[in-house]
PDB file of C-alpha atoms in Angstrom:
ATOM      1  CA  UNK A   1       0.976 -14.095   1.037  1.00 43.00           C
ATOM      2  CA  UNK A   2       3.761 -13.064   3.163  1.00 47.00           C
ATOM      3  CA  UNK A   3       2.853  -9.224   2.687  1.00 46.00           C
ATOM      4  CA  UNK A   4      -0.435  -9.988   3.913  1.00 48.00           C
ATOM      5  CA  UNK A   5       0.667 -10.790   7.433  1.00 69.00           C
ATOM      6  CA  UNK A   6      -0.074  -7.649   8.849  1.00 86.00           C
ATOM      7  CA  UNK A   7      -3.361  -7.464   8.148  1.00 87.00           C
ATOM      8  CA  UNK A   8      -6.450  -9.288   9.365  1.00 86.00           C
ATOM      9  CA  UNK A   9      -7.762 -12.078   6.347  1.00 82.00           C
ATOM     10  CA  UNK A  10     -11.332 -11.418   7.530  1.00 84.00           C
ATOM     11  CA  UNK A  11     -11.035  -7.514   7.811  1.00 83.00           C
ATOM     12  CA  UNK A  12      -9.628  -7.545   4.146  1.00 83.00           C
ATOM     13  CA  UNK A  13     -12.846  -8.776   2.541  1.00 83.00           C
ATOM     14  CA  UNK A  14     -15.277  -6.741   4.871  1.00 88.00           C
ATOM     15  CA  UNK A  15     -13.098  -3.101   4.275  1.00 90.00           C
ATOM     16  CA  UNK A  16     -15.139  -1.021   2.142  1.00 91.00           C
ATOM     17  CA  UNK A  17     -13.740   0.695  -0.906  1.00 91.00           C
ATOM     18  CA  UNK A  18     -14.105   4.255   0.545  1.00 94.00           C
ATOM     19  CA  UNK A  19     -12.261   3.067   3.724  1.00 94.00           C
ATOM     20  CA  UNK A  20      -9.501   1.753   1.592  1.00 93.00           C
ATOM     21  CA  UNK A  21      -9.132   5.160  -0.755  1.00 94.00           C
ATOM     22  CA  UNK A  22      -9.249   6.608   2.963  1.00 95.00           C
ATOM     23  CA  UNK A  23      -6.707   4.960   4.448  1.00 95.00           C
ATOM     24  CA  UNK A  24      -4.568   5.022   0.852  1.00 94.00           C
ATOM     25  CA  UNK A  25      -4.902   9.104   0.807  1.00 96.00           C
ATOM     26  CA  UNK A  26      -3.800   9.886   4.447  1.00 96.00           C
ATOM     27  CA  UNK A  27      -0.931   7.602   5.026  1.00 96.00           C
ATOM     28  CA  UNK A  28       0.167   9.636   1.820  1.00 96.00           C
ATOM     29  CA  UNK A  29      -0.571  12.993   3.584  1.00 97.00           C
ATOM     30  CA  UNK A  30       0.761  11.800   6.853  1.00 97.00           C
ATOM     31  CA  UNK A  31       4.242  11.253   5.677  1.00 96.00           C
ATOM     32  CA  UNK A  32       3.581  14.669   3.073  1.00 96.00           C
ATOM     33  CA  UNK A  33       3.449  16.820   5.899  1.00 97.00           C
ATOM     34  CA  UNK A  34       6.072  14.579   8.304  1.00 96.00           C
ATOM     35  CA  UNK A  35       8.735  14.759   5.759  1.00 96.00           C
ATOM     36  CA  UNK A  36       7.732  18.611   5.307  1.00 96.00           C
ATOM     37  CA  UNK A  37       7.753  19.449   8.912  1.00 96.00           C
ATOM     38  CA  UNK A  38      11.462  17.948   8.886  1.00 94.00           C
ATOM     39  CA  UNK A  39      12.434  19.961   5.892  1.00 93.00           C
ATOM     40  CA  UNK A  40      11.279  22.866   7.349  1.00 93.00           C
ATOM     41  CA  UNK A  41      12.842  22.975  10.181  1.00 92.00           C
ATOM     42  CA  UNK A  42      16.356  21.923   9.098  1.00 90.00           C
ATOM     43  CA  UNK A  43      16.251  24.420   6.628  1.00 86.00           C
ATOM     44  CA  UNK A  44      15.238  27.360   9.277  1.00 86.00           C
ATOM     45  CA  UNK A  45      16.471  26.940  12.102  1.00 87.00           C
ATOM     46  CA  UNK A  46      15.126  28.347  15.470  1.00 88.00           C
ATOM     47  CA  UNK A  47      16.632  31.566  16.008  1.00 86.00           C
ATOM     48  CA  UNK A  48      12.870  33.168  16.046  1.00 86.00           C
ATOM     49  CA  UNK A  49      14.410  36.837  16.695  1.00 85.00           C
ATOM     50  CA  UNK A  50      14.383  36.678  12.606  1.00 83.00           C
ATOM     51  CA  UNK A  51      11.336  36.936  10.674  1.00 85.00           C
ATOM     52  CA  UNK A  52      11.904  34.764   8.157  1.00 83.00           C
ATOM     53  CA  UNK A  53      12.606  32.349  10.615  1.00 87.00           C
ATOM     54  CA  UNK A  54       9.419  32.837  12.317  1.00 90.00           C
ATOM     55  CA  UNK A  55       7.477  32.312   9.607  1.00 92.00           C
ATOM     56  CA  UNK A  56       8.906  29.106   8.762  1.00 92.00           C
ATOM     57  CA  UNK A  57       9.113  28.105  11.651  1.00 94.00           C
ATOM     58  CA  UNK A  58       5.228  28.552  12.036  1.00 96.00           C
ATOM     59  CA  UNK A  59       5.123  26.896   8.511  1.00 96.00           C
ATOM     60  CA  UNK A  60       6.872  23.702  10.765  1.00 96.00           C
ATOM     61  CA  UNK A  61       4.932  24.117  13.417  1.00 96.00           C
ATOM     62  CA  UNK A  62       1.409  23.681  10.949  1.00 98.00           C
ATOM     63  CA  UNK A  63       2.810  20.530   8.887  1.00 98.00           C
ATOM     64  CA  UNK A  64       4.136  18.780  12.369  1.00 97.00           C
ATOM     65  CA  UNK A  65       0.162  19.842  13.683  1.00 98.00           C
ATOM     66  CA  UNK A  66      -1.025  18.884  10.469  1.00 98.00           C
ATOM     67  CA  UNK A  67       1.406  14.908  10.471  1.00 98.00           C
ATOM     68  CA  UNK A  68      -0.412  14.713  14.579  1.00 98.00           C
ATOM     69  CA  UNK A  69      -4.142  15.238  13.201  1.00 98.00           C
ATOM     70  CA  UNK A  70      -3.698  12.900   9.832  1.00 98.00           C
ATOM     71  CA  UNK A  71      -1.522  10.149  12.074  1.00 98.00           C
ATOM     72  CA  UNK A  72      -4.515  10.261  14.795  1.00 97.00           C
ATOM     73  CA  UNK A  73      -7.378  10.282  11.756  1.00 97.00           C
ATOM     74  CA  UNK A  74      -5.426   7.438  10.227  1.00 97.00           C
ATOM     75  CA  UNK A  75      -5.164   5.615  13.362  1.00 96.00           C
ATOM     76  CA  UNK A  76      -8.973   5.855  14.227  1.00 96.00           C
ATOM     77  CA  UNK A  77      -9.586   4.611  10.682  1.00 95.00           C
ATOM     78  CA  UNK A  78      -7.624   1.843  10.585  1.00 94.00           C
ATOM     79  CA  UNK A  79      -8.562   0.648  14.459  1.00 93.00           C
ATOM     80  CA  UNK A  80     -12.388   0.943  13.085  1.00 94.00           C
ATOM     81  CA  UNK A  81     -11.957  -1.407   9.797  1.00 93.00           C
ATOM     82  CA  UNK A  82      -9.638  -3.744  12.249  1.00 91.00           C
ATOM     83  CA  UNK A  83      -7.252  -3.338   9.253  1.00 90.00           C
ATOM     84  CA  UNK A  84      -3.948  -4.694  10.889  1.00 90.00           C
ATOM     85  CA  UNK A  85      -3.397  -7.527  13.690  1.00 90.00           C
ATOM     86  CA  UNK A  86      -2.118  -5.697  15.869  1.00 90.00           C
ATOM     87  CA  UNK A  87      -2.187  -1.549  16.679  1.00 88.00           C
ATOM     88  CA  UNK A  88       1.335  -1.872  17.566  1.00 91.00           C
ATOM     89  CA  UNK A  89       2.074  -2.326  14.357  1.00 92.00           C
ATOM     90  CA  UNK A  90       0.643   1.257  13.529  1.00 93.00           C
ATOM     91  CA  UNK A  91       3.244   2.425  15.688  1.00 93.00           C
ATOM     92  CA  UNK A  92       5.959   0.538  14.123  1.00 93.00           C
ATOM     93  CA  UNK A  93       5.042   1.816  10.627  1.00 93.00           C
ATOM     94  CA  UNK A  94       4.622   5.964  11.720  1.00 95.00           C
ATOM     95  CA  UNK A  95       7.195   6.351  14.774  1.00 96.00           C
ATOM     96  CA  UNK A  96      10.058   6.405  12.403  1.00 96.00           C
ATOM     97  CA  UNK A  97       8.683   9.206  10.841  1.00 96.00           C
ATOM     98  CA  UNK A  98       8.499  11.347  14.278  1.00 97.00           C
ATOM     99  CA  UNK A  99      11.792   9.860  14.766  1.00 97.00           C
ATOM    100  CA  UNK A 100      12.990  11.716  11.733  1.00 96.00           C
ATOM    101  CA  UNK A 101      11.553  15.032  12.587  1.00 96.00           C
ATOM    102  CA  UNK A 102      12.878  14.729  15.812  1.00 96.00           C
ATOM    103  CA  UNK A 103      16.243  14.100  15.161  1.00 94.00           C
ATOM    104  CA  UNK A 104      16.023  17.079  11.918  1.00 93.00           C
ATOM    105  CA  UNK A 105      14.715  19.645  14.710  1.00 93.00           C
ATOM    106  CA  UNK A 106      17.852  18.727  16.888  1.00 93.00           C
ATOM    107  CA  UNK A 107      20.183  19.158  14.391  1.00 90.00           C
ATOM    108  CA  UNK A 108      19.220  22.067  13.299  1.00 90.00           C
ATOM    109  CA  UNK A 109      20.179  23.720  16.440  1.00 89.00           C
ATOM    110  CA  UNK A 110      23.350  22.323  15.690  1.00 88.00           C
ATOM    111  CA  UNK A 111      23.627  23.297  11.954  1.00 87.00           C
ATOM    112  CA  UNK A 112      21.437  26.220  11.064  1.00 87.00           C
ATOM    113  CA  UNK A 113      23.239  29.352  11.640  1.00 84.00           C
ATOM    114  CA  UNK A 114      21.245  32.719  10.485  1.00 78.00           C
ATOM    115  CA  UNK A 115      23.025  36.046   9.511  1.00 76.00           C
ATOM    116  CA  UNK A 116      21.666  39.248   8.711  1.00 70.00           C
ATOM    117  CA  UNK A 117      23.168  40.520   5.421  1.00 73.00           C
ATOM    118  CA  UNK A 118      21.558  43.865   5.757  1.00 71.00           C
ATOM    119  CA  UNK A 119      19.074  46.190   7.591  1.00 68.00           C
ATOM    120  CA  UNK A 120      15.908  43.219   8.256  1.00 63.00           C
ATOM    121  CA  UNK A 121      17.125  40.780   5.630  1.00 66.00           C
ATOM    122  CA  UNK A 122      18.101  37.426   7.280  1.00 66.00           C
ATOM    123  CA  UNK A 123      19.984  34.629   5.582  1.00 71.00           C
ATOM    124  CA  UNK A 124      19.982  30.931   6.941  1.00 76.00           C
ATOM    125  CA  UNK A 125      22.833  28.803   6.110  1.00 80.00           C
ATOM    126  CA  UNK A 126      21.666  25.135   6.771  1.00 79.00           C
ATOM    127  CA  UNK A 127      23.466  21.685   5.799  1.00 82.00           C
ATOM    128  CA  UNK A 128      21.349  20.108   3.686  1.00 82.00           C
ATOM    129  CA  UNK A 129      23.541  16.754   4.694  1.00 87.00           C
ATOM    130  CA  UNK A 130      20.813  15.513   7.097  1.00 87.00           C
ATOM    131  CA  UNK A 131      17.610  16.520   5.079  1.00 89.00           C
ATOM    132  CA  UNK A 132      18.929  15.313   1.135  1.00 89.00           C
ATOM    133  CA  UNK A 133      20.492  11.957   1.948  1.00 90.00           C
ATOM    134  CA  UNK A 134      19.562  10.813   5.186  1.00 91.00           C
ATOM    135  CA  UNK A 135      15.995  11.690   5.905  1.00 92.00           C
ATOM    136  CA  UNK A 136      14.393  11.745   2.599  1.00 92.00           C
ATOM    137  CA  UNK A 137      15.726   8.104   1.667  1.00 94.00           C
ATOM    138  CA  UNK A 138      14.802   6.990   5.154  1.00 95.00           C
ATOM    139  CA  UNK A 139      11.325   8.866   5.009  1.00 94.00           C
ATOM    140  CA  UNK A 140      10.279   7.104   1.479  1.00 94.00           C
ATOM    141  CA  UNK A 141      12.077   3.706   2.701  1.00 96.00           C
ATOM    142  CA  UNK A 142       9.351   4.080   5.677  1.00 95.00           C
ATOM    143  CA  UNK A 143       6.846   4.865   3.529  1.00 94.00           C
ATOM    144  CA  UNK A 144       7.504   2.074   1.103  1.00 94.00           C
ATOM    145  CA  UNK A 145       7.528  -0.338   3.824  1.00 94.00           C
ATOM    146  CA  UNK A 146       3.775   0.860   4.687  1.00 93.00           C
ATOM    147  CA  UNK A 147       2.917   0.682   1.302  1.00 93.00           C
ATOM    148  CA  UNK A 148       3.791  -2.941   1.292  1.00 92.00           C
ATOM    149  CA  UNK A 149       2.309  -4.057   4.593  1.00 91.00           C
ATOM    150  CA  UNK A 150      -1.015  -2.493   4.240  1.00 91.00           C
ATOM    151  CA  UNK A 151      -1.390  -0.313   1.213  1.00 92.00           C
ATOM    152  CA  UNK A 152      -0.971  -2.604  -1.593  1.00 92.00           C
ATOM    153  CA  UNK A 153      -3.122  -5.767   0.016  1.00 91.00           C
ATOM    154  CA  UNK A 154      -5.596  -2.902   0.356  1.00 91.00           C
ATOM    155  CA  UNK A 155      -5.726  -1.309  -2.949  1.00 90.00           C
ATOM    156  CA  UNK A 156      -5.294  -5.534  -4.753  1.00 91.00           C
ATOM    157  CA  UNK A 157      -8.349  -6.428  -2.801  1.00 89.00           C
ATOM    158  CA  UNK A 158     -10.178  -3.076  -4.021  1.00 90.00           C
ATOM    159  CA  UNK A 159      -9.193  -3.627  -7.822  1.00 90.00           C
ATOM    160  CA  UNK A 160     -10.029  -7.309  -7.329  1.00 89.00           C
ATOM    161  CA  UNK A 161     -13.715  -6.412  -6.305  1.00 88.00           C
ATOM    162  CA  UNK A 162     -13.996  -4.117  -8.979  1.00 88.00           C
ATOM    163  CA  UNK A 163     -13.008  -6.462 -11.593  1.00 89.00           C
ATOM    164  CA  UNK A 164     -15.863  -8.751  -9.822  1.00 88.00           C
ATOM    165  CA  UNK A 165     -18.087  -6.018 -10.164  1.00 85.00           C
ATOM    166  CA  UNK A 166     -17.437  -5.609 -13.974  1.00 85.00           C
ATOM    167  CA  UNK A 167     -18.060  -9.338 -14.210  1.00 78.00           C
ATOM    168  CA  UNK A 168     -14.527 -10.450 -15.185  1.00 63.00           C
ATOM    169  CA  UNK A 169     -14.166  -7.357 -17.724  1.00 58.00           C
ATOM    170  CA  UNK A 170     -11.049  -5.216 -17.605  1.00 57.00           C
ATOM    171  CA  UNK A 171     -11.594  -2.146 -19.469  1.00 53.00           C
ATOM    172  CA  UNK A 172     -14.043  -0.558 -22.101  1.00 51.00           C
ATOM    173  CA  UNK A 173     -11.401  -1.200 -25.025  1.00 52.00           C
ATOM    174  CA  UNK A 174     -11.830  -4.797 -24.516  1.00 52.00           C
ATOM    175  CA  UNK A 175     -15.867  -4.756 -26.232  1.00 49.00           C
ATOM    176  CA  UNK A 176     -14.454  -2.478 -29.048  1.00 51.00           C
ATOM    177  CA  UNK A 177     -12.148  -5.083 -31.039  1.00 47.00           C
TER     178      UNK A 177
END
Protein backbone atom coordinates (compact mmCIF):
# COMPACT_ATOMS: atom_id res chain seq x y z
CA UNK A 1 0.00 0.00 0.00
CA UNK A 2 2.83 2.13 0.91
CA UNK A 3 4.10 2.24 -2.85
CA UNK A 4 0.86 3.49 -3.77
CA UNK A 5 1.24 6.81 -2.01
CA UNK A 6 2.21 8.69 -4.83
CA UNK A 7 -0.45 8.17 -6.82
CA UNK A 8 -4.09 9.24 -6.74
CA UNK A 9 -6.56 5.92 -5.53
CA UNK A 10 -9.28 7.34 -7.80
CA UNK A 11 -6.98 8.16 -10.87
CA UNK A 12 -5.66 4.47 -10.63
CA UNK A 13 -8.98 2.85 -11.52
CA UNK A 14 -10.06 5.55 -14.18
CA UNK A 15 -6.27 5.38 -16.16
CA UNK A 16 -6.82 3.66 -19.29
CA UNK A 17 -4.61 0.83 -20.42
CA UNK A 18 -3.10 2.78 -23.39
CA UNK A 19 -2.28 5.68 -20.97
CA UNK A 20 -0.55 3.26 -18.72
CA UNK A 21 1.65 1.41 -21.71
CA UNK A 22 2.17 5.30 -22.45
CA UNK A 23 3.40 6.42 -19.52
CA UNK A 24 5.39 2.78 -18.96
CA UNK A 25 7.26 3.33 -22.56
CA UNK A 26 8.47 6.99 -22.11
CA UNK A 27 9.68 7.12 -18.60
CA UNK A 28 11.80 4.19 -20.19
CA UNK A 29 12.88 6.44 -23.14
CA UNK A 30 13.26 9.44 -20.96
CA UNK A 31 15.97 8.05 -18.84
CA UNK A 32 17.31 5.99 -22.42
CA UNK A 33 18.22 9.10 -23.89
CA UNK A 34 19.17 11.04 -20.28
CA UNK A 35 21.63 8.43 -19.40
CA UNK A 36 22.82 8.58 -23.22
CA UNK A 37 23.15 12.26 -23.39
CA UNK A 38 25.50 11.86 -20.18
CA UNK A 39 27.50 9.14 -21.78
CA UNK A 40 28.00 11.05 -24.62
CA UNK A 41 29.28 13.80 -23.48
CA UNK A 42 31.74 12.42 -20.90
CA UNK A 43 33.07 10.34 -23.40
CA UNK A 44 33.66 13.42 -26.02
CA UNK A 45 34.37 16.10 -24.61
CA UNK A 46 33.85 19.69 -26.01
CA UNK A 47 36.80 20.62 -27.83
CA UNK A 48 34.45 21.04 -31.15
CA UNK A 49 37.67 22.14 -33.32
CA UNK A 50 37.72 18.08 -33.79
CA UNK A 51 35.35 16.34 -35.89
CA UNK A 52 34.78 13.51 -34.14
CA UNK A 53 34.01 15.57 -31.39
CA UNK A 54 31.49 17.46 -33.23
CA UNK A 55 29.67 14.79 -34.21
CA UNK A 56 29.23 13.44 -30.89
CA UNK A 57 28.76 16.14 -29.53
CA UNK A 58 25.69 16.76 -31.89
CA UNK A 59 24.86 13.04 -31.07
CA UNK A 60 24.57 14.74 -27.15
CA UNK A 61 23.04 17.51 -28.14
CA UNK A 62 19.92 15.16 -29.98
CA UNK A 63 19.52 12.61 -26.90
CA UNK A 64 19.59 15.74 -24.24
CA UNK A 65 16.73 17.37 -27.03
CA UNK A 66 15.34 14.11 -27.32
CA UNK A 67 15.30 13.44 -22.71
CA UNK A 68 13.50 17.55 -22.91
CA UNK A 69 10.67 16.43 -25.52
CA UNK A 70 9.94 12.74 -23.81
CA UNK A 71 10.25 14.47 -20.03
CA UNK A 72 7.66 17.31 -21.31
CA UNK A 73 5.36 14.43 -23.28
CA UNK A 74 5.58 12.43 -20.09
CA UNK A 75 4.72 15.26 -17.97
CA UNK A 76 1.58 16.32 -20.06
CA UNK A 77 0.54 12.66 -19.85
CA UNK A 78 0.74 12.09 -16.51
CA UNK A 79 -0.83 15.79 -15.44
CA UNK A 80 -3.87 14.64 -17.91
CA UNK A 81 -4.62 11.03 -16.18
CA UNK A 82 -3.98 13.02 -12.65
CA UNK A 83 -1.62 10.02 -12.17
CA UNK A 84 0.40 11.30 -9.05
CA UNK A 85 -0.73 13.64 -5.99
CA UNK A 86 1.24 16.00 -6.53
CA UNK A 87 3.34 17.39 -9.93
CA UNK A 88 6.12 18.07 -7.67
CA UNK A 89 6.63 14.80 -7.36
CA UNK A 90 7.34 14.55 -11.24
CA UNK A 91 10.08 16.74 -10.53
CA UNK A 92 11.45 14.80 -7.75
CA UNK A 93 11.48 11.57 -9.80
CA UNK A 94 13.27 13.26 -13.34
CA UNK A 95 15.54 16.22 -11.87
CA UNK A 96 18.09 13.76 -10.75
CA UNK A 97 18.46 12.67 -14.04
CA UNK A 98 19.30 16.38 -15.44
CA UNK A 99 21.29 16.51 -12.39
CA UNK A 100 23.40 13.72 -13.75
CA UNK A 101 23.90 15.10 -17.16
CA UNK A 102 24.74 18.19 -15.74
CA UNK A 103 27.29 17.31 -13.53
CA UNK A 104 28.80 14.54 -16.61
CA UNK A 105 28.94 17.72 -19.05
CA UNK A 106 31.03 19.61 -16.31
CA UNK A 107 33.33 17.10 -15.80
CA UNK A 108 34.09 16.47 -18.90
CA UNK A 109 35.66 19.77 -19.33
CA UNK A 110 37.64 18.69 -16.60
CA UNK A 111 38.53 15.12 -17.81
CA UNK A 112 38.25 14.76 -21.54
CA UNK A 113 41.41 15.69 -23.13
CA UNK A 114 41.54 15.12 -27.16
CA UNK A 115 44.84 14.55 -29.15
CA UNK A 116 45.41 14.27 -32.66
CA UNK A 117 47.48 11.13 -33.41
CA UNK A 118 47.86 12.01 -37.01
CA UNK A 119 46.91 14.27 -40.01
CA UNK A 120 42.63 14.64 -39.09
CA UNK A 121 42.48 11.64 -36.78
CA UNK A 122 41.47 12.75 -33.22
CA UNK A 123 41.66 10.59 -30.13
CA UNK A 124 39.66 11.41 -26.84
CA UNK A 125 40.99 10.16 -23.68
CA UNK A 126 38.04 10.35 -21.12
CA UNK A 127 37.78 8.81 -17.43
CA UNK A 128 35.23 6.59 -17.52
CA UNK A 129 35.28 7.02 -13.42
CA UNK A 130 32.22 9.34 -13.47
CA UNK A 131 30.11 7.62 -16.29
CA UNK A 132 30.75 3.49 -15.15
CA UNK A 133 30.27 3.75 -11.40
CA UNK A 134 28.75 6.83 -10.47
CA UNK A 135 26.16 7.82 -12.98
CA UNK A 136 24.96 4.63 -14.34
CA UNK A 137 24.21 3.14 -10.73
CA UNK A 138 22.70 6.47 -9.78
CA UNK A 139 20.74 6.74 -13.20
CA UNK A 140 19.06 3.05 -12.79
CA UNK A 141 18.75 3.69 -8.82
CA UNK A 142 16.52 6.81 -10.14
CA UNK A 143 14.89 4.90 -12.43
CA UNK A 144 14.07 2.08 -10.09
CA UNK A 145 12.71 4.43 -7.67
CA UNK A 146 10.12 5.61 -10.52
CA UNK A 147 9.43 2.28 -11.31
CA UNK A 148 8.26 1.72 -7.82
CA UNK A 149 6.29 4.89 -7.19
CA UNK A 150 4.31 4.90 -10.31
CA UNK A 151 5.26 2.24 -12.76
CA UNK A 152 4.51 -0.88 -11.03
CA UNK A 153 0.95 0.35 -9.28
CA UNK A 154 0.35 1.21 -12.94
CA UNK A 155 1.21 -1.83 -14.81
CA UNK A 156 -0.58 -4.23 -11.31
CA UNK A 157 -3.72 -2.30 -11.89
CA UNK A 158 -3.46 -2.95 -15.84
CA UNK A 159 -2.77 -6.83 -15.40
CA UNK A 160 -5.44 -6.83 -12.69
CA UNK A 161 -8.13 -5.52 -15.24
CA UNK A 162 -7.06 -7.83 -17.69
CA UNK A 163 -7.36 -10.79 -15.58
CA UNK A 164 -11.05 -9.24 -14.91
CA UNK A 165 -11.49 -9.09 -18.43
CA UNK A 166 -10.57 -12.83 -18.97
CA UNK A 167 -13.06 -13.57 -16.21
CA UNK A 168 -10.61 -14.84 -13.56
CA UNK A 169 -8.58 -16.93 -16.32
CA UNK A 170 -4.81 -16.64 -16.46
CA UNK A 171 -3.58 -18.03 -19.58
CA UNK A 172 -4.72 -20.30 -22.58
CA UNK A 173 -2.70 -23.40 -21.07
CA UNK A 174 -4.98 -23.38 -18.21
CA UNK A 175 -8.32 -24.90 -20.62
CA UNK A 176 -5.81 -27.42 -22.19
CA UNK A 177 -5.15 -29.86 -19.08
Amino acid sequence: MGKKSFLRSESLSNISDKAINTIHLLTILVFSAGLSAGFLVSVSGFELKYQYVRTVFLAFLLALGTTIALSIWLFTCMKKNRVLKSDWLFLALIVPLYLLIAVAAISAIFTVKTTIISEGVAQTRAKVFYPLFIMLPLGLANSLACYYFYLKPLILERNRRSEEKMGGRKSFEDDKG
